[in-house]
Coordinates of C-alpha atoms in Angstrom, one line a residue:
Chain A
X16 CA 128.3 70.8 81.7
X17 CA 131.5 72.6 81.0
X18 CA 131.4 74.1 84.7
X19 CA 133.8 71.7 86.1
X20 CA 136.6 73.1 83.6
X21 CA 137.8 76.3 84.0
X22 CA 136.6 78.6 81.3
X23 CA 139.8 80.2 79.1
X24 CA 136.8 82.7 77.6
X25 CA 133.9 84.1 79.5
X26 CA 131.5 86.4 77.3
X27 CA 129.0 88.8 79.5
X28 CA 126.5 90.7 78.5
X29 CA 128.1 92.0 75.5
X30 CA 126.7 94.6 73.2
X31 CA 127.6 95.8 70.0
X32 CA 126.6 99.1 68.4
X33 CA 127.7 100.7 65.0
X34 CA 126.4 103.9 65.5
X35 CA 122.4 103.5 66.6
X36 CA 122.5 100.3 65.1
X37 CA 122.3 97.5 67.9
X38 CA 124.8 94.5 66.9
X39 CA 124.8 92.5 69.4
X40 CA 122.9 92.5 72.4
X41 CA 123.7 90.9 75.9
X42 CA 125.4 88.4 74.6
X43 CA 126.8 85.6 77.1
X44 CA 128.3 82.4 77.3
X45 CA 131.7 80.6 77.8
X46 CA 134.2 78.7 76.0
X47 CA 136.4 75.8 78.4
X48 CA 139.0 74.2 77.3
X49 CA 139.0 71.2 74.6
X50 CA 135.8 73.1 74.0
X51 CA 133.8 73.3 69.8
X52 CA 132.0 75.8 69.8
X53 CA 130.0 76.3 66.9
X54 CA 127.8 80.0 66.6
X55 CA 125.0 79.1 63.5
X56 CA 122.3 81.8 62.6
X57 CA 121.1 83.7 59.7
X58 CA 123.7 86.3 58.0
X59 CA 123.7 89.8 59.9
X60 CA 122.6 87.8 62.8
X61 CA 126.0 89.0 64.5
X62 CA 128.0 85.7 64.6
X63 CA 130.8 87.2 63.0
X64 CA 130.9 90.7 64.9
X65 CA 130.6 88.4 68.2
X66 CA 134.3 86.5 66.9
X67 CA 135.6 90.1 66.0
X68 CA 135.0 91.3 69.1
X69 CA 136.6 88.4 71.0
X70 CA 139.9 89.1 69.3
X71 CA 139.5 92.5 69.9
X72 CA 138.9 93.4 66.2
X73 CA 136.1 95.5 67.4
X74 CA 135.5 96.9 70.1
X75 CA 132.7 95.8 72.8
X76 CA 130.2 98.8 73.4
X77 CA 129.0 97.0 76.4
X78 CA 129.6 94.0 78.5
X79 CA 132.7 92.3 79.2
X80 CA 135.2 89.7 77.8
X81 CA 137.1 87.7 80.9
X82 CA 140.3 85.9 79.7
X83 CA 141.4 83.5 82.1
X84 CA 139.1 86.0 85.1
X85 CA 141.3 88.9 83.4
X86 CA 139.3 91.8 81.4
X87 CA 140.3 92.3 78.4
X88 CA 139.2 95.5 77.9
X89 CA 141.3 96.9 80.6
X90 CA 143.0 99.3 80.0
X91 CA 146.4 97.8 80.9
X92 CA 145.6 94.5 79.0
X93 CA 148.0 93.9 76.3
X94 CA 146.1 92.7 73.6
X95 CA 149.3 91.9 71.5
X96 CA 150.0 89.0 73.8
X97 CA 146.1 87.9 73.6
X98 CA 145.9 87.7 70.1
X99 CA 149.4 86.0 70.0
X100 CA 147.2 83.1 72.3
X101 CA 143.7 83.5 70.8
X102 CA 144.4 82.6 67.0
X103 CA 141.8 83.3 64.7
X104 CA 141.4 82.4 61.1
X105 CA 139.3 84.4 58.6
X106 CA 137.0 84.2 55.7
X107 CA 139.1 85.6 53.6
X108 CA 142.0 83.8 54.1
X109 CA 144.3 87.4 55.0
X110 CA 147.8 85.9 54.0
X111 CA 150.0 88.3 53.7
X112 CA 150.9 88.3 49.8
X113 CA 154.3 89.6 50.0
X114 CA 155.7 86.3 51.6
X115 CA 155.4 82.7 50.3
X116 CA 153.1 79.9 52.6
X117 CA 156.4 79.0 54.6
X118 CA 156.8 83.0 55.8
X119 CA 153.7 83.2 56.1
X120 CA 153.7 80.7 59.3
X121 CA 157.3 82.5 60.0
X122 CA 156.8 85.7 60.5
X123 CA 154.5 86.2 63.8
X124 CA 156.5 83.3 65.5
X125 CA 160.0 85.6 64.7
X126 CA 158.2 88.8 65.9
X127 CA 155.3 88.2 68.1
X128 CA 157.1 85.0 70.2
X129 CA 160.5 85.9 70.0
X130 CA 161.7 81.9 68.5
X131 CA 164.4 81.7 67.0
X132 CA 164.2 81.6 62.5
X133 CA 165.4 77.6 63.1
X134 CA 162.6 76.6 65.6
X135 CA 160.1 79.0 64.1
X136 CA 161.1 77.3 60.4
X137 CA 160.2 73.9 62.2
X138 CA 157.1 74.6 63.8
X139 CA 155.8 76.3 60.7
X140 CA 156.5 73.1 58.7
X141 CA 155.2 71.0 61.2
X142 CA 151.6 72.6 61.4
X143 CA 152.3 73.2 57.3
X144 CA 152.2 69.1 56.9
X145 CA 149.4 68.8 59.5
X146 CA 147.2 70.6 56.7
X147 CA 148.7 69.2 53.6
X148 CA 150.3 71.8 52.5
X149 CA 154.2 70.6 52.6
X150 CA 154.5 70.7 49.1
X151 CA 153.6 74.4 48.6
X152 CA 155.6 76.1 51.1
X153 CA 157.3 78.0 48.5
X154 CA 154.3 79.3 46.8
X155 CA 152.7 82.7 47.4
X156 CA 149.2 83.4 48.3
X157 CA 148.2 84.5 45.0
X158 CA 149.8 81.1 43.4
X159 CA 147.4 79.4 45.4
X160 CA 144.1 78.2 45.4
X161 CA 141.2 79.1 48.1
X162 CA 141.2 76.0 49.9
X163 CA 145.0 75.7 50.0
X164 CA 144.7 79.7 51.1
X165 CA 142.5 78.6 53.9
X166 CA 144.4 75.4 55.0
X167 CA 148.1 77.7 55.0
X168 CA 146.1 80.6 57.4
X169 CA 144.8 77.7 59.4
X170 CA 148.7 76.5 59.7
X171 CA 149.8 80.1 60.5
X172 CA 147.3 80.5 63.3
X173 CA 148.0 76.9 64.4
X174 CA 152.2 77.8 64.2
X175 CA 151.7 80.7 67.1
X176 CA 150.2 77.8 69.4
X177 CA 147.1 79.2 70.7
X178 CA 144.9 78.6 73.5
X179 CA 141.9 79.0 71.5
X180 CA 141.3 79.1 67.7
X181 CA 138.6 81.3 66.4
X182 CA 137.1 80.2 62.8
X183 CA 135.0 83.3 61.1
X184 CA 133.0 81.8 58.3
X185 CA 136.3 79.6 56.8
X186 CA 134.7 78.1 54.1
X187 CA 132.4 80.3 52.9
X188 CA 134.2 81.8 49.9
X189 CA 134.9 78.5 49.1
X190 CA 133.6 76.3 46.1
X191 CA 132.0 72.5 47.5
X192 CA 135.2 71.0 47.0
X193 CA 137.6 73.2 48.7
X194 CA 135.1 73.6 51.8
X195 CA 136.1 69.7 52.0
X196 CA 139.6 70.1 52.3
X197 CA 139.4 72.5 54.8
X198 CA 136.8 70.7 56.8
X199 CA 138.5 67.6 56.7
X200 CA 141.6 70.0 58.7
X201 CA 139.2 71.7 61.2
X202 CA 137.6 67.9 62.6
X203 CA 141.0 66.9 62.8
X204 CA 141.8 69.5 64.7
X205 CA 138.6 69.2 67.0
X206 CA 139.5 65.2 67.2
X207 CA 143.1 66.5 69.1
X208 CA 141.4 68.3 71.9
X209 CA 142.3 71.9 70.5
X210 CA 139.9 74.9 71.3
X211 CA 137.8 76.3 68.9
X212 CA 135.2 79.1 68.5
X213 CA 133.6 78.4 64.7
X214 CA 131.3 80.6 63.2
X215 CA 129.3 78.6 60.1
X216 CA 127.0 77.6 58.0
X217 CA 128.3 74.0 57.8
X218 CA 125.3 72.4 59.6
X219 CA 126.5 68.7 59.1
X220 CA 130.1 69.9 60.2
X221 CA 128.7 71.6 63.2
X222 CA 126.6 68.4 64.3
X223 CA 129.8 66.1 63.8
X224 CA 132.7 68.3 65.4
X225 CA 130.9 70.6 68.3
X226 CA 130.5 70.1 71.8
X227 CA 128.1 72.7 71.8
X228 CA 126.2 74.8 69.5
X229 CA 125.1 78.6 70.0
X230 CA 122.1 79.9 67.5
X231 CA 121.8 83.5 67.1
X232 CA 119.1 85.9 65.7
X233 CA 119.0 89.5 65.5
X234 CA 121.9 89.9 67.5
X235 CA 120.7 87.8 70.9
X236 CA 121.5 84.3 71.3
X237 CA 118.5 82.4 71.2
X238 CA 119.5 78.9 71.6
X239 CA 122.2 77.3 73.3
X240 CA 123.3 73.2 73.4
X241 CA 124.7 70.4 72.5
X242 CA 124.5 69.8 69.0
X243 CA 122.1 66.7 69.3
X244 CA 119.5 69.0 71.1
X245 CA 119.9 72.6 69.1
X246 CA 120.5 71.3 65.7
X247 CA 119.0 67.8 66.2
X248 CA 115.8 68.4 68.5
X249 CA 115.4 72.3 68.7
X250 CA 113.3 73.7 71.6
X251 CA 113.0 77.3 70.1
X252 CA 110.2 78.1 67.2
X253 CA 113.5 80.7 65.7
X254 CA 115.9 77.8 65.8
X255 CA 113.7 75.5 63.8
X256 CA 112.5 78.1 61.8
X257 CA 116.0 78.9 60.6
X258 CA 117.4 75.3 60.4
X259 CA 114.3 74.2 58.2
X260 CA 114.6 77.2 55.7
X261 CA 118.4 76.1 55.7
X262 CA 117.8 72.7 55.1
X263 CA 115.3 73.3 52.3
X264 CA 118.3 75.5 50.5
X265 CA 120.8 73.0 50.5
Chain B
X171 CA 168.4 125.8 5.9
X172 CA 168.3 122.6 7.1
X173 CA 172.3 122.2 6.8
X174 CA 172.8 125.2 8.3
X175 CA 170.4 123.7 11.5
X176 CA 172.4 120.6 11.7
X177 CA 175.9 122.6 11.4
X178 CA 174.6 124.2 14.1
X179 CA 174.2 121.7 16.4
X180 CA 177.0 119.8 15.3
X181 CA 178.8 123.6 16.1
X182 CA 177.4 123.7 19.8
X183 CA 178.1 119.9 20.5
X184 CA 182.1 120.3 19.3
X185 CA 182.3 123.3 21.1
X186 CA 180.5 123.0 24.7
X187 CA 179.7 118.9 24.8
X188 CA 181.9 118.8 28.2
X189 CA 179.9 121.6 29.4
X190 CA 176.4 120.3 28.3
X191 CA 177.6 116.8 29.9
X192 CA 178.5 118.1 32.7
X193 CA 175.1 120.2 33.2
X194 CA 174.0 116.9 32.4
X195 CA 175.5 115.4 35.3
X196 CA 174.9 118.0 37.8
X197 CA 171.1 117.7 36.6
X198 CA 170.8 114.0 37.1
X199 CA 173.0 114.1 40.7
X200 CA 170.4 116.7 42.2
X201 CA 167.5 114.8 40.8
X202 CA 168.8 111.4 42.5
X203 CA 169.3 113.1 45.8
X204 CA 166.2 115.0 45.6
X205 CA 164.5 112.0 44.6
X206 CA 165.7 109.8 47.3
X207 CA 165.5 112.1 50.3
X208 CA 162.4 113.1 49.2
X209 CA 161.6 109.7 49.9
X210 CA 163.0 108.6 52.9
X211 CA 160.9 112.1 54.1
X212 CA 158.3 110.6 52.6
X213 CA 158.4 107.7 54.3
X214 CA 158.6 108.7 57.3
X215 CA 155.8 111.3 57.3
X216 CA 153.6 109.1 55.5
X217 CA 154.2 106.3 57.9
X218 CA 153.4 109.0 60.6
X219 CA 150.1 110.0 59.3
X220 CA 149.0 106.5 59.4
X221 CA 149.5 105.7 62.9
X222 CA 146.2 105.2 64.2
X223 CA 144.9 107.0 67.3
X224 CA 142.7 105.1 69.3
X225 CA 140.3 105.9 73.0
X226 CA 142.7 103.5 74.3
X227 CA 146.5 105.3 74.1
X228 CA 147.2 107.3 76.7
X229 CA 146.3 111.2 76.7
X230 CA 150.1 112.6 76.2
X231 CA 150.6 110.3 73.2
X232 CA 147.4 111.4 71.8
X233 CA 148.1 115.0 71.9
X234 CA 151.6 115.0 70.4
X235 CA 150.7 112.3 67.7
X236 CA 148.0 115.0 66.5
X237 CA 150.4 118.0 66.8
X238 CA 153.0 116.0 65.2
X239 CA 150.5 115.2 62.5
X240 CA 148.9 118.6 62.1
X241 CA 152.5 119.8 61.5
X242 CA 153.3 117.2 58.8
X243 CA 150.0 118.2 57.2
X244 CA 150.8 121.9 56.9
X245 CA 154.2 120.8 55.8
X246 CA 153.2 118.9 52.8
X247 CA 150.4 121.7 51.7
X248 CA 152.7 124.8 51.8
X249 CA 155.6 122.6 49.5
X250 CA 152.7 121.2 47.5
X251 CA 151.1 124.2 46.6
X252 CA 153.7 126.6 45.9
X253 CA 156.0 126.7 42.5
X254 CA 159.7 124.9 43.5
X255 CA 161.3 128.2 41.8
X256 CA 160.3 130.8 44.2
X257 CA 161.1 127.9 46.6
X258 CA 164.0 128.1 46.0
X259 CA 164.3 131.5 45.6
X260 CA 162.8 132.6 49.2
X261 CA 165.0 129.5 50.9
X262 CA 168.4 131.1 49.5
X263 CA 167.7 134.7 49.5
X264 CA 165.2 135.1 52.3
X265 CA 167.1 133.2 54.5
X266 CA 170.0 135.0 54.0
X267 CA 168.1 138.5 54.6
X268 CA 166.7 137.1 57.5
X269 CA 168.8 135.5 59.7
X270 CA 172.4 136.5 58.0
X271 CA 173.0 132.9 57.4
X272 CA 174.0 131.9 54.2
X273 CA 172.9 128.6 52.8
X274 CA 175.0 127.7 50.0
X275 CA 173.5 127.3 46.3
X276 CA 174.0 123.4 46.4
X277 CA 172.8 123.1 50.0
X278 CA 169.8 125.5 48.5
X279 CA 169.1 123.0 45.9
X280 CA 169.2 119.8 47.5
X281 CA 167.2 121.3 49.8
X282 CA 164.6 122.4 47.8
X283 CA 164.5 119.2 45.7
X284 CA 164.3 117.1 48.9
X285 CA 161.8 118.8 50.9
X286 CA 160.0 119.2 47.4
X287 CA 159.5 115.6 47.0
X288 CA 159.0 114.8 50.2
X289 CA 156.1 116.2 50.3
X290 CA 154.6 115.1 47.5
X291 CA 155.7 111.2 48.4
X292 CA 154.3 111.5 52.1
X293 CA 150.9 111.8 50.1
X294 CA 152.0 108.9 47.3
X295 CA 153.0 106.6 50.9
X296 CA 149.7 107.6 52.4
X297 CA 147.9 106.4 49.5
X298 CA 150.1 103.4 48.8
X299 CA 149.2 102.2 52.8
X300 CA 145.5 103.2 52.2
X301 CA 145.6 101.3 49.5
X302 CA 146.3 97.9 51.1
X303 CA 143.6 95.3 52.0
X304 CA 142.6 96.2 55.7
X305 CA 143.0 91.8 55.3
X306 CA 146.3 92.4 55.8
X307 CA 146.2 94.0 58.5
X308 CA 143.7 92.5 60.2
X309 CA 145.5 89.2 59.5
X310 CA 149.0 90.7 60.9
X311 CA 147.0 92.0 64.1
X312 CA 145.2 88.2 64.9
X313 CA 148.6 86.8 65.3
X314 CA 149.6 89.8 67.7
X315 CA 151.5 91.9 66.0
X316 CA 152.2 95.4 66.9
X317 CA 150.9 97.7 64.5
X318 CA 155.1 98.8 63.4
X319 CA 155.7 95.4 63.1
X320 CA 152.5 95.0 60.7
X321 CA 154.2 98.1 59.1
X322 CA 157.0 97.0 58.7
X323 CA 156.8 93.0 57.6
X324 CA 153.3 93.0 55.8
X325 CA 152.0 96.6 54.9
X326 CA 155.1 98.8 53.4
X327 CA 156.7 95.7 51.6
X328 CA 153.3 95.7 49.6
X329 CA 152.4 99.3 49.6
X330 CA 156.6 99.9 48.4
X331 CA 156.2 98.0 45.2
X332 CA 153.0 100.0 45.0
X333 CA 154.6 103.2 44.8
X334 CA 157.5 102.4 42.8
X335 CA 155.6 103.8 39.6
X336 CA 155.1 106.8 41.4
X337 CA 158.5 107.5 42.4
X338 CA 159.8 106.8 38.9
X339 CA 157.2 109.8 38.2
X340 CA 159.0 112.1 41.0
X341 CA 162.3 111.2 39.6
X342 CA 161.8 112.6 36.0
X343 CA 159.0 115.4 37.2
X344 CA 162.6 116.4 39.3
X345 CA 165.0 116.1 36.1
X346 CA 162.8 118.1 34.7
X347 CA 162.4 120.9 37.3
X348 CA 165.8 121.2 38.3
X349 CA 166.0 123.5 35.5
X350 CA 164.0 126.3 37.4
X351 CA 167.0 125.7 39.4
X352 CA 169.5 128.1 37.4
X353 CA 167.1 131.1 39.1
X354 CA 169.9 130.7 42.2
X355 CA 172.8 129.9 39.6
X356 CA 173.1 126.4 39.3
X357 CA 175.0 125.4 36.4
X358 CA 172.8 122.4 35.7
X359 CA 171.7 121.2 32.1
X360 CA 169.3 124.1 31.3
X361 CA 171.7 126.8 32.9
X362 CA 174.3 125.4 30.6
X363 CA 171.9 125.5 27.5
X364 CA 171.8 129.6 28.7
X365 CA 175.0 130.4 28.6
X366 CA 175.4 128.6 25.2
X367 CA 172.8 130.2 23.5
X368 CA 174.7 133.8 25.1
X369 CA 177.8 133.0 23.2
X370 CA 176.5 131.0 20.2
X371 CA 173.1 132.6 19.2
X372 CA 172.3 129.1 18.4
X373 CA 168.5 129.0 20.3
X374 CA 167.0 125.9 18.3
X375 CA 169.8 124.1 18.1
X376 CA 171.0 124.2 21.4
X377 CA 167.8 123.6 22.3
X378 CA 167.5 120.8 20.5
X379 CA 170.4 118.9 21.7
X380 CA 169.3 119.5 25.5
X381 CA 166.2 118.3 24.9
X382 CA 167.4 115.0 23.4
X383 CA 170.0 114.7 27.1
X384 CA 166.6 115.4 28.8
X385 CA 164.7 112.7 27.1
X386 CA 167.3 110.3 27.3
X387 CA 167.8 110.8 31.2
X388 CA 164.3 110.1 31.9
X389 CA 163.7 107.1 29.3
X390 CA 166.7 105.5 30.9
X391 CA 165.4 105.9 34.4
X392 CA 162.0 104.9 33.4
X393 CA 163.0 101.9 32.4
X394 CA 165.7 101.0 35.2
X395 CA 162.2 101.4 37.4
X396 CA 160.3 98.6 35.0
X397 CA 163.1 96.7 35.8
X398 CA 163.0 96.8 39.1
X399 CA 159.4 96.3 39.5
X400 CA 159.9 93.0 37.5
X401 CA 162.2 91.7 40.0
X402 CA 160.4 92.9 43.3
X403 CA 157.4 91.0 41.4
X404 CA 159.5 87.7 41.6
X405 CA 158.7 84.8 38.9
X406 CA 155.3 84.1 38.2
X407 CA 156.2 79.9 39.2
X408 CA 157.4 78.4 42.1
X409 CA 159.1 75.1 43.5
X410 CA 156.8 72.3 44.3
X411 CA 158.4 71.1 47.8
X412 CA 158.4 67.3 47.2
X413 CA 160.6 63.9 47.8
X414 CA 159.3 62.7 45.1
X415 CA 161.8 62.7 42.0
X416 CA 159.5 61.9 39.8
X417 CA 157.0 64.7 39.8
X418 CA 158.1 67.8 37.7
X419 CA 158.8 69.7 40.6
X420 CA 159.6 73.4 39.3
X421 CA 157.3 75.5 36.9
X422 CA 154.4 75.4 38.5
X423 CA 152.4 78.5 37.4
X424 CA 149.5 80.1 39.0
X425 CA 146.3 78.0 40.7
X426 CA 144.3 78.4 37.3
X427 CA 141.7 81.0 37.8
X428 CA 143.4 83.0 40.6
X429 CA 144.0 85.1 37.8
X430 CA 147.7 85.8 37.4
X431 CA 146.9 89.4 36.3
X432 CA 144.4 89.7 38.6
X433 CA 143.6 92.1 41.7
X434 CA 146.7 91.4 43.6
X435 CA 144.4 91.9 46.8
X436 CA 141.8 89.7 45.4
X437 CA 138.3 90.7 47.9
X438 CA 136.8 87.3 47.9
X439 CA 134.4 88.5 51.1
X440 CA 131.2 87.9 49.3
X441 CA 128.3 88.4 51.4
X442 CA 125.9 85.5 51.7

């Protein structure tokens, strides 16, 4: 379906190994633009080793990563640049505690794009009141609460402007009423056309926001859809396997 | 007895309190020095050590980031494990016998003191980087950032106020061990506390009132440090940005249950 768009990310046959142990395996598929992507499976299934290796925060044993046709694992391919346009938000929030919400959107526009403090100062309190968090600007991390954590790295990924926005596990440390707020943010987000790459186990969130849905097991993906068909009308015996154990849990 | 101790250090004082201040001084000024450009040294190698070497760099850069590292390393062992006084000792006599160059006594000390330091804070700065959530990190690298701009911005910042305990330690371990210093003839406070005790016979007592200098040099610094701690820390509230006048905008403490005195680099990566 998403073959008439150009793809911004092409994953093929990717493999992951720490040491013997096989983390991914011949993983493809391809993310277009205005694209949801949501990757569901069991935990150690590789979801989240898949997003780390797409933003280069480890690196592929196999396979390639094509960013806009480019490789980047070349050699000459400066990942600085990439990660400035591939945004990627993480379960554990990672604000940097020595600077309040506000610098935290600051910073990598100053040194990564080069805008100047006044522009940067704007931008970061624009994207700061698209997730509700104008009133803590001043605060730092620790001052903070997870979901307002989560919400301020969402604005500080959203501040550098990037192509595609990848979501490892964001609510997961959260308690029920913080994964809320920062769901509420994320279909928002989806509703505005932006790119995003979202690794959960928000089922409801995944049916309502995703254009597509990729289930993984053991390091393969095994199913691969739109949402009405994988998490709705699964053709795989894995697929509904895992979704019924995870619909008896919740 | 006991009069006769206290008119003896009240005989010492009257006497030589210019020249015990004065040790004093010269004491506490190569401390600072020492101290500080032991740090900057420390620094700089620590940062050094922590540059990561990856498949990726090219070969050249590879090879003289580990020779450059292997050096640092032997550095910091030889002035970490041998005693500052024969140090000092082989810097200002050996090199003189050596190469015919004469490094003066002060240069000698500062010297000593510095490199001394240094290479005991290039392991306290390895530690204090170690020592930071990879989070941070990994957070600074998804927006792009070049590992010495995550240095520099994110990591130090956090790993400086880290340290500062530890330097505080450096700084009265070296107003301490400047006395070994008076092997090469520098009049500090201990060397003065010598030449009293040559003129005077007064051994306790002159003892006595140098240790009391000593312990006030180091309480004071010890506490200028707490101080400064304090106000790297910043206050525990912040502003609430808001238009509305009503709402009591300042003194808003801590999210409750964040834990104020918590882990500063609270690990909330549960597995699930």
């Amino acid at each position: 379906m998403a073959d008439k768009k150009e793809p911004i990310l092409e994953i093929r046959h990717l493999g992951k190994s720490f040491g013997a142990h096989e983390v991914l395996k011949d993983i493809d598929f391809s993310v277009s633009i205005g694209d949801v992507t949501s990757i569901i499976g069991a935990s150690g299934s590789g979801k989240s080793t898949l997003l780390r290796c797409v933003n280069l925060l480890e690196e592929p044993t196999s396979g390639q990563i094509l960013y806009h046709g480019k490789s980047i694992l070349d050699k000459n391919f400066s990942v600085t640049n990439y990660r400035a346009r591939v945004g990627m938000v993480f379960q554990s929030f990672n604000l940097f505690a020595n600077m309040t919400a506000l610098d935290n959107c600051i910073v990598g526009q100053r040194k990564v794009l080069g805008r100047s403090s006044q522009e940067a100062r704007e931008k970061s309190l624009y994207y700061l009141e698209k997730v509700g968090m104008i009133p803590f600007i001043n605060a730092k991390p620790k001052q903070l609460s997870g979901g307002q954590k989560q919400r301020v790295a969402i604005a500080r990924a959203l501040a550098m402007e990037p192509e595609v926005l990848l979501f490892d596990e964001p609510t997961s440390a959260l308690d029920p009423q913080m994964v809320g707020e920062v769901l509420d943010v994320m279909s928002k987000l989806a509703q505005e056309g932006l790119t995003m790459l979202i690794v959960t186990h928000e089922m409801a969130f995944a049916k309502d926001v995703s254009s597509s849905v990729v289930f993984m097991k053991d390091g393969v993906i095994c199913e691969e859809g739109p949402p009405s068909q994988v998490l709705g009308d699964p053709k795989m015996p894995e697929t509904r396997e895992f979704l019924s154990r995870f619909m008896r849990n919740t | 007895m006991e009069s006769e101790f206290i008119s003896g250090i009240v005989r010492c004082w009257s006497k030589y309190s210019t020249s015990y201040l004065q040790g004093a001084g010269r004491t506490l000024l190569i401390a600072f020095v020492g101290t500080f450009i032991g740090c900057v040294i420390g620094f700089i190698v620590g940062l050094v050590q922590t540059i990561p070497i990856t498949p990726k760099d090219p070969l050249p850069k590879r090879i003289i980031l580990r020779i450059v590292k292997a050096i640092l390393k032997i550095y910091v062992e030889v002035f970490r494990g041998t005693p500052m006084i024969v140090q000092a000792v082989f810097l200002y006599f050996g090199i003189r016998m050596v190469f015919g160059i004469g490094m003066g006594m002060w240069t000698s000390a500062f010297f000593v003191v510095s490199i001394n330091t240094g290479a005991y804070m290039a392991e306290t700065v390895r530690g204090g980087i170690l020592s930071i959530d990879p989070g941070q990190t990994e957070g600074a690298k998804a927006i792009g950032m070049s590992h010495f701009q995550t240095m520099v911005s994110v990591i130090l910042p956090q790993a400086f106020r880290n340290i500062i305990p530890q330097i505080g330690n450096n700084f009265i371990i070296n107003i301490k061990d400047t006395s070994v210093l008076s092997v090469i003839s520098i009049t500090d406070l201990f060397f003065v506390h010598k030449s009293v005790v040559g003129a005077l016979y007064l051994y306790f007592q002159s003892a006595t009132i140098v240790m009391v200098i000593y312990l006030i040099m180091t309480l004071v610094i010890s506490n200028l440090l707490r101080w400064l701690e304090k106000r790297i820390d910043g206050a525990d509230n912040y502003d609430l940005a808001t238009t509305d006048t009503l709402a009591m905008t300042s003194g808003m403490y801590n999210y409750p249950g964040s834990g104020k005195t918590g882990n500063r680099n609270l690990d909330t990566r549960g597995e699930l």
